[in-house]
PDB file of C-alpha atoms in Angstrom:
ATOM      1  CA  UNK A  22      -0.840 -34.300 -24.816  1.00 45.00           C
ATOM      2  CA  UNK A  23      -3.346 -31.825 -24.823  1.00 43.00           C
ATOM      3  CA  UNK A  24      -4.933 -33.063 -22.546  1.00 42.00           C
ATOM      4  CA  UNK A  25      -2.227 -33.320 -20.235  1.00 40.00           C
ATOM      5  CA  UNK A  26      -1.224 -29.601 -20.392  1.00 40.00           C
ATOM      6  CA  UNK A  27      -4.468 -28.723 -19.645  1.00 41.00           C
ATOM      7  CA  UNK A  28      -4.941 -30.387 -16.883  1.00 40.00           C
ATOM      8  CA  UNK A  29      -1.176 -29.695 -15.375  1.00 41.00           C
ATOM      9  CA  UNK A  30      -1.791 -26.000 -16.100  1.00 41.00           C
ATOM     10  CA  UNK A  31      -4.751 -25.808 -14.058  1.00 40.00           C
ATOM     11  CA  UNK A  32      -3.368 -28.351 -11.301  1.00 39.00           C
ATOM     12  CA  UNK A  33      -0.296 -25.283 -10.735  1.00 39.00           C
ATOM     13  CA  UNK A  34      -3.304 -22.373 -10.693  1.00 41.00           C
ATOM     14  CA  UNK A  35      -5.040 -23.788  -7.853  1.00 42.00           C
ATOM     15  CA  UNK A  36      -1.321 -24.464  -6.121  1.00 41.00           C
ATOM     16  CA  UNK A  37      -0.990 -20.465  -6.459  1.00 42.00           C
ATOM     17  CA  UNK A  38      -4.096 -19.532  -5.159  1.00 44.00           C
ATOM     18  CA  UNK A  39      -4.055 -22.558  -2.284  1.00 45.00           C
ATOM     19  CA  UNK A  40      -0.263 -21.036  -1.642  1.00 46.00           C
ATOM     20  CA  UNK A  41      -1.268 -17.377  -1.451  1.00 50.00           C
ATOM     21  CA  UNK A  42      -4.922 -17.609   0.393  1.00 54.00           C
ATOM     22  CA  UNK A  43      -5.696 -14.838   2.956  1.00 61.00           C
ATOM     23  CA  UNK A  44      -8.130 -17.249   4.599  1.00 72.00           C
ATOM     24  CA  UNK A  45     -10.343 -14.237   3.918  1.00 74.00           C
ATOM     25  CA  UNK A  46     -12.998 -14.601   1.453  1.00 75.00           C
ATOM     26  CA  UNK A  47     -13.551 -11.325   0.885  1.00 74.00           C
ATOM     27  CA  UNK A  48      -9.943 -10.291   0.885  1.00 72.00           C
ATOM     28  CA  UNK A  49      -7.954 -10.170  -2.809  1.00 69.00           C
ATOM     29  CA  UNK A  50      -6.142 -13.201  -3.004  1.00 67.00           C
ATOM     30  CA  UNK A  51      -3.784 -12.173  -5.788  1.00 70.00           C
ATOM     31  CA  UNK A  52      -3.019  -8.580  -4.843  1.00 80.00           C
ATOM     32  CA  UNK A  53      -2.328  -6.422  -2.258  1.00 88.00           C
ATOM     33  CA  UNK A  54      -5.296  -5.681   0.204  1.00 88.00           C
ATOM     34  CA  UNK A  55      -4.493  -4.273   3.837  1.00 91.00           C
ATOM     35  CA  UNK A  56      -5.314  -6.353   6.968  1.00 88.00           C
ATOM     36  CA  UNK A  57      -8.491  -4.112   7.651  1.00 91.00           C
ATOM     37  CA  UNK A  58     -10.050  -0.986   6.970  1.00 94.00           C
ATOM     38  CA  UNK A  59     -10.894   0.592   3.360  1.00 93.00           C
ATOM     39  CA  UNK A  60      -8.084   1.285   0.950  1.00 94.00           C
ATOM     40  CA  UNK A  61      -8.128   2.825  -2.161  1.00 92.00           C
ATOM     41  CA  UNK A  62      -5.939   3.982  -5.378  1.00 90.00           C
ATOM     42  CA  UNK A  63      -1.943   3.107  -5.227  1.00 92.00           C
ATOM     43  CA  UNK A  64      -0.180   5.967  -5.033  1.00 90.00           C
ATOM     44  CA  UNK A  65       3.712   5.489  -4.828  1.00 84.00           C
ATOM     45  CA  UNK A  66       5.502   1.861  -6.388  1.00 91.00           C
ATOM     46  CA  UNK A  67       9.273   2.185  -5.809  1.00 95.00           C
ATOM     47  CA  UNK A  68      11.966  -0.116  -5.684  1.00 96.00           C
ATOM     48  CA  UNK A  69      15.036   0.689  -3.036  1.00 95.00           C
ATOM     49  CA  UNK A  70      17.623  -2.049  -2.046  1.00 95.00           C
ATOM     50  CA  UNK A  71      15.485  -5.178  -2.911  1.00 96.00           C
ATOM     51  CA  UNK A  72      12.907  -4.011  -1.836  1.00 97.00           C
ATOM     52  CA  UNK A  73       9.385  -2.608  -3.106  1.00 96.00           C
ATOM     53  CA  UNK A  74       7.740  -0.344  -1.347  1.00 97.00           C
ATOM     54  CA  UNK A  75       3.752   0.167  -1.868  1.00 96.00           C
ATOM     55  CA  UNK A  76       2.207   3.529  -0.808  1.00 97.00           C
ATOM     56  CA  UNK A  77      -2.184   3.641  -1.114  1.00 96.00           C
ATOM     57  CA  UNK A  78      -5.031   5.633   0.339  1.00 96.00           C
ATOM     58  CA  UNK A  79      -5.919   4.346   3.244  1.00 97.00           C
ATOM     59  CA  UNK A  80      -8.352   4.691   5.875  1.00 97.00           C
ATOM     60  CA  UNK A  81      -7.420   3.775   9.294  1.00 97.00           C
ATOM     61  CA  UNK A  82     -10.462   4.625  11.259  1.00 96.00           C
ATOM     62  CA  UNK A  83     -13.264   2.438   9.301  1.00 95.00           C
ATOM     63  CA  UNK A  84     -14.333   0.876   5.929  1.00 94.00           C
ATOM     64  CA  UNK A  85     -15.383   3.733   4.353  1.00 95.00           C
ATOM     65  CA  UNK A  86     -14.304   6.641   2.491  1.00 94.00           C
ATOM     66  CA  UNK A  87     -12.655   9.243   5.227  1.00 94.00           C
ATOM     67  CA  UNK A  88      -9.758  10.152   7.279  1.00 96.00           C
ATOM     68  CA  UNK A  89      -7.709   9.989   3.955  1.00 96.00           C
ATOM     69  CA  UNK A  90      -4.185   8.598   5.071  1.00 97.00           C
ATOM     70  CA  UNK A  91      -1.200   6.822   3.219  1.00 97.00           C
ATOM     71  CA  UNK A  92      -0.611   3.088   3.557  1.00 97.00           C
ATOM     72  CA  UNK A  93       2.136   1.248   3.506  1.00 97.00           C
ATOM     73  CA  UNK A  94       3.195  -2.048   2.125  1.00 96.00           C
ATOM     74  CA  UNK A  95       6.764  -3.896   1.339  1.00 96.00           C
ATOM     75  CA  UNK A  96       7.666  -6.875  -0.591  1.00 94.00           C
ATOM     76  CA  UNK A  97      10.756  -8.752  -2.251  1.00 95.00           C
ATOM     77  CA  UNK A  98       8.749 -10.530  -4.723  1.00 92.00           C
ATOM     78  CA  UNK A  99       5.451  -8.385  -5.757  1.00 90.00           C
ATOM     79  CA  UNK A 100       3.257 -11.547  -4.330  1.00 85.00           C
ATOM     80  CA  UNK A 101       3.830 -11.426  -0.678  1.00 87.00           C
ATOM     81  CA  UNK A 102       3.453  -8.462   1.068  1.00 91.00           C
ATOM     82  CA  UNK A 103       3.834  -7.471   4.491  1.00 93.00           C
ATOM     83  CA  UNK A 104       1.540  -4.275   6.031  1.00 94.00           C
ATOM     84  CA  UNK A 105       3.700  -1.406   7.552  1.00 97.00           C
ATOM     85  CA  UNK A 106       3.175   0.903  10.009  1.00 97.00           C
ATOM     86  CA  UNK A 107       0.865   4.303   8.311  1.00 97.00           C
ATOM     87  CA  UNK A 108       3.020   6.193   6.170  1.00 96.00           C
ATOM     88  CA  UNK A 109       1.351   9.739   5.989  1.00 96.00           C
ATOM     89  CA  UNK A 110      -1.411   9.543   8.820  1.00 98.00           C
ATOM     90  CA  UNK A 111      -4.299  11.828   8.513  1.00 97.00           C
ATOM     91  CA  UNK A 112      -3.324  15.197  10.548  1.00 96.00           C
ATOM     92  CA  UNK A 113      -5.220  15.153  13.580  1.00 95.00           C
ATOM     93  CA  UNK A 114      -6.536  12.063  13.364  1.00 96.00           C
ATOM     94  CA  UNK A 115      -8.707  10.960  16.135  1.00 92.00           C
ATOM     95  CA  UNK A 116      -9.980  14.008  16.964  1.00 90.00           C
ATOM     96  CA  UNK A 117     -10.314  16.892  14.676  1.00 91.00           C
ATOM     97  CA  UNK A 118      -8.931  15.763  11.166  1.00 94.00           C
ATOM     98  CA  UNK A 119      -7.839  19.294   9.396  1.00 95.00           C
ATOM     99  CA  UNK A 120      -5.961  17.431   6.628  1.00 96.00           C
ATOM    100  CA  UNK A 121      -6.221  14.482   4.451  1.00 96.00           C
ATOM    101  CA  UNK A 122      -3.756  13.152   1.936  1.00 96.00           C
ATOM    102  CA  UNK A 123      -4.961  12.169  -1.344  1.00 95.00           C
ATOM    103  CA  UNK A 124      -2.928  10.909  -5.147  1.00 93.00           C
ATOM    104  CA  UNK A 125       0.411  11.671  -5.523  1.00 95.00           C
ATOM    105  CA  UNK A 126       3.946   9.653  -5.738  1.00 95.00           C
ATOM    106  CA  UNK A 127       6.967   8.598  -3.777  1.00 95.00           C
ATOM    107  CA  UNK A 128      10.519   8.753  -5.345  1.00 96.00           C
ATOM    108  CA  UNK A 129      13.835   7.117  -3.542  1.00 96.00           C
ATOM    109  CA  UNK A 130      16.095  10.497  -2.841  1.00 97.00           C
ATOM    110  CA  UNK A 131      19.295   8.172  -3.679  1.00 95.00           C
ATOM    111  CA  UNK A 132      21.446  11.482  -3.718  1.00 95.00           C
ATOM    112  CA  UNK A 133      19.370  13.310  -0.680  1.00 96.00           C
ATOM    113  CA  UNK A 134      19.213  16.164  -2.957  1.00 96.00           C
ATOM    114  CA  UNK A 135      16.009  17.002  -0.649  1.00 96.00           C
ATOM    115  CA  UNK A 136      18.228  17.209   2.070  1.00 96.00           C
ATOM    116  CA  UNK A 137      15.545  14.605   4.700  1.00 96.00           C
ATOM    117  CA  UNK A 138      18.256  12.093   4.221  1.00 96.00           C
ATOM    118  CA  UNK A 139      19.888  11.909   8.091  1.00 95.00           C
ATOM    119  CA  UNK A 140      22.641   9.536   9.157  1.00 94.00           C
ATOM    120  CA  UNK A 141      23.344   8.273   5.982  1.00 91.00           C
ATOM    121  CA  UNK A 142      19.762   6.817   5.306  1.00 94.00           C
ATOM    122  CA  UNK A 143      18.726   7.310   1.804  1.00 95.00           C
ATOM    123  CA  UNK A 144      15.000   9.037   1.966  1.00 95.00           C
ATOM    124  CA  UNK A 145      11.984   8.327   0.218  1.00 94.00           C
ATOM    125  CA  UNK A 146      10.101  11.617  -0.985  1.00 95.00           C
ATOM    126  CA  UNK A 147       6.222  11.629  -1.080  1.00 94.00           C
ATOM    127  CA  UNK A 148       4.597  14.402  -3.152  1.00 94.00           C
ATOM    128  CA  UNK A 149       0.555  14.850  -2.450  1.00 94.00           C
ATOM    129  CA  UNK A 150      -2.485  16.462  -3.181  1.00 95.00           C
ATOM    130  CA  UNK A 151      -4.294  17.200   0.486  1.00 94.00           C
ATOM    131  CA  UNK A 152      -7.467  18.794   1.682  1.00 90.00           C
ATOM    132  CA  UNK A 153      -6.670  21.184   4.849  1.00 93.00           C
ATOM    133  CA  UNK A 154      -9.794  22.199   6.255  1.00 85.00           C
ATOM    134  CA  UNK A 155     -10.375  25.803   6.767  1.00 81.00           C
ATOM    135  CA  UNK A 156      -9.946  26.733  10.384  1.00 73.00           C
ATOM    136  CA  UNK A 157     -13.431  28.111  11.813  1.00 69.00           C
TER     137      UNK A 157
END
Protein backbone atom coordinates (compact mmCIF):
# COMPACT_ATOMS: atom_id res chain seq x y z
CA UNK A 1 0.00 0.00 0.00
CA UNK A 2 2.89 1.97 0.40
CA UNK A 3 3.98 1.40 -2.38
CA UNK A 4 1.04 2.31 -4.18
CA UNK A 5 0.74 5.84 -2.67
CA UNK A 6 3.99 6.49 -3.60
CA UNK A 7 3.86 5.84 -6.79
CA UNK A 8 0.13 7.49 -7.37
CA UNK A 9 1.47 10.60 -5.60
CA UNK A 10 4.18 11.09 -7.91
CA UNK A 11 2.08 9.86 -11.08
CA UNK A 12 -0.44 13.31 -10.12
CA UNK A 13 3.02 15.64 -9.71
CA UNK A 14 4.16 15.07 -13.09
CA UNK A 15 0.21 15.53 -14.33
CA UNK A 16 0.64 19.17 -12.66
CA UNK A 17 3.70 20.08 -14.08
CA UNK A 18 2.82 18.27 -17.73
CA UNK A 19 -0.69 20.40 -17.22
CA UNK A 20 0.92 23.74 -16.38
CA UNK A 21 4.26 23.68 -18.76
CA UNK A 22 5.23 27.03 -20.38
CA UNK A 23 7.01 25.04 -23.09
CA UNK A 24 9.78 27.31 -21.83
CA UNK A 25 12.58 25.78 -20.08
CA UNK A 26 13.76 28.55 -18.58
CA UNK A 27 10.42 29.99 -17.66
CA UNK A 28 8.89 29.09 -13.86
CA UNK A 29 6.60 26.44 -14.37
CA UNK A 30 4.78 26.74 -11.06
CA UNK A 31 4.57 30.51 -10.65
CA UNK A 32 4.00 33.50 -12.25
CA UNK A 33 6.77 34.65 -14.79
CA UNK A 34 5.84 37.32 -17.59
CA UNK A 35 5.94 36.35 -21.32
CA UNK A 36 9.37 38.26 -21.74
CA UNK A 37 11.53 40.72 -20.35
CA UNK A 38 13.02 40.83 -16.61
CA UNK A 39 10.65 41.01 -13.68
CA UNK A 40 11.31 41.36 -10.29
CA UNK A 41 9.72 41.62 -6.56
CA UNK A 42 5.64 41.38 -6.34
CA UNK A 43 4.40 44.34 -5.31
CA UNK A 44 0.48 44.47 -5.03
CA UNK A 45 -1.74 40.80 -4.46
CA UNK A 46 -5.44 41.79 -4.29
CA UNK A 47 -8.49 40.05 -4.71
CA UNK A 48 -11.64 42.12 -6.43
CA UNK A 49 -14.76 40.25 -7.82
CA UNK A 50 -13.14 36.77 -8.37
CA UNK A 51 -10.52 37.88 -9.41
CA UNK A 52 -6.69 38.29 -8.34
CA UNK A 53 -4.87 40.78 -9.51
CA UNK A 54 -0.82 40.55 -9.51
CA UNK A 55 1.18 43.84 -9.66
CA UNK A 56 5.52 43.26 -10.04
CA UNK A 57 8.51 45.24 -11.21
CA UNK A 58 8.84 44.93 -14.48
CA UNK A 59 10.99 45.84 -17.21
CA UNK A 60 9.55 46.29 -20.55
CA UNK A 61 12.47 47.36 -22.60
CA UNK A 62 15.03 44.29 -21.93
CA UNK A 63 16.16 41.53 -19.46
CA UNK A 64 17.86 43.50 -17.24
CA UNK A 65 17.53 45.71 -14.39
CA UNK A 66 16.08 49.28 -15.83
CA UNK A 67 13.19 51.22 -16.98
CA UNK A 68 11.51 50.19 -13.61
CA UNK A 69 7.70 49.74 -14.53
CA UNK A 70 4.66 47.85 -12.89
CA UNK A 71 3.39 44.57 -14.32
CA UNK A 72 0.38 43.20 -14.43
CA UNK A 73 -1.10 39.80 -14.04
CA UNK A 74 -4.83 38.28 -13.33
CA UNK A 75 -6.04 34.96 -12.34
CA UNK A 76 -9.22 33.05 -10.90
CA UNK A 77 -7.31 30.28 -9.50
CA UNK A 78 -3.59 31.49 -8.37
CA UNK A 79 -2.16 28.75 -11.08
CA UNK A 80 -3.09 30.20 -14.35
CA UNK A 81 -2.38 33.51 -15.08
CA UNK A 82 -2.94 35.66 -17.89
CA UNK A 83 -0.30 38.86 -18.66
CA UNK A 84 -2.06 42.34 -18.81
CA UNK A 85 -1.40 45.26 -20.43
CA UNK A 86 1.65 47.53 -18.12
CA UNK A 87 0.11 48.83 -15.17
CA UNK A 88 2.39 51.85 -14.12
CA UNK A 89 4.75 52.28 -17.27
CA UNK A 90 8.02 53.92 -16.71
CA UNK A 91 7.44 57.88 -17.36
CA UNK A 92 8.96 58.64 -20.51
CA UNK A 93 9.73 55.52 -21.52
CA UNK A 94 11.36 55.16 -24.81
CA UNK A 95 13.05 58.11 -24.80
CA UNK A 96 14.14 59.96 -21.79
CA UNK A 97 12.96 57.88 -18.66
CA UNK A 98 12.71 60.70 -15.69
CA UNK A 99 10.84 58.26 -13.41
CA UNK A 100 10.81 54.73 -12.37
CA UNK A 101 8.43 52.95 -10.06
CA UNK A 102 9.78 50.75 -7.52
CA UNK A 103 7.98 48.53 -4.05
CA UNK A 104 4.89 49.55 -2.92
CA UNK A 105 1.09 48.06 -2.80
CA UNK A 106 -2.26 48.15 -4.48
CA UNK A 107 -5.54 48.22 -2.39
CA UNK A 108 -9.27 47.76 -4.07
CA UNK A 109 -10.95 51.44 -3.27
CA UNK A 110 -14.40 49.41 -2.72
CA UNK A 111 -15.91 52.75 -1.27
CA UNK A 112 -13.88 55.23 -3.84
CA UNK A 113 -12.98 57.07 -0.82
CA UNK A 114 -9.94 58.23 -3.22
CA UNK A 115 -12.37 59.65 -5.33
CA UNK A 116 -10.49 57.79 -9.06
CA UNK A 117 -13.54 55.64 -8.99
CA UNK A 118 -15.58 57.02 -12.39
CA UNK A 119 -18.81 55.55 -13.71
CA UNK A 120 -19.38 53.37 -11.04
CA UNK A 121 -16.07 51.31 -11.46
CA UNK A 122 -14.59 50.43 -8.20
CA UNK A 123 -10.65 51.60 -8.40
CA UNK A 124 -7.64 49.94 -7.48
CA UNK A 125 -5.09 52.33 -5.60
CA UNK A 126 -1.28 51.80 -6.13
CA UNK A 127 1.03 53.45 -3.57
CA UNK A 128 4.98 53.58 -4.73
CA UNK A 129 8.32 54.43 -4.02
CA UNK A 130 9.83 56.14 -7.49
CA UNK A 131 13.09 57.62 -8.60
CA UNK A 132 12.40 61.04 -10.65
CA UNK A 133 15.48 62.05 -12.14
CA UNK A 134 16.64 65.50 -11.54
CA UNK A 135 15.99 67.67 -14.54
CA UNK A 136 19.49 68.99 -15.99
Amino acid sequence: MVYFTKTLAVGLVAGIANAFNYDQPYRGQYHFSPQEHWMNDPNGLLYHNGIYHLFFQYNPGGIQWGNMSWGHATSKDLTHWEQQPIALLARGYGGNVTEMYFSGSAVVDVKNTSGFGKDGKTPMVAMYTSYVRPPH
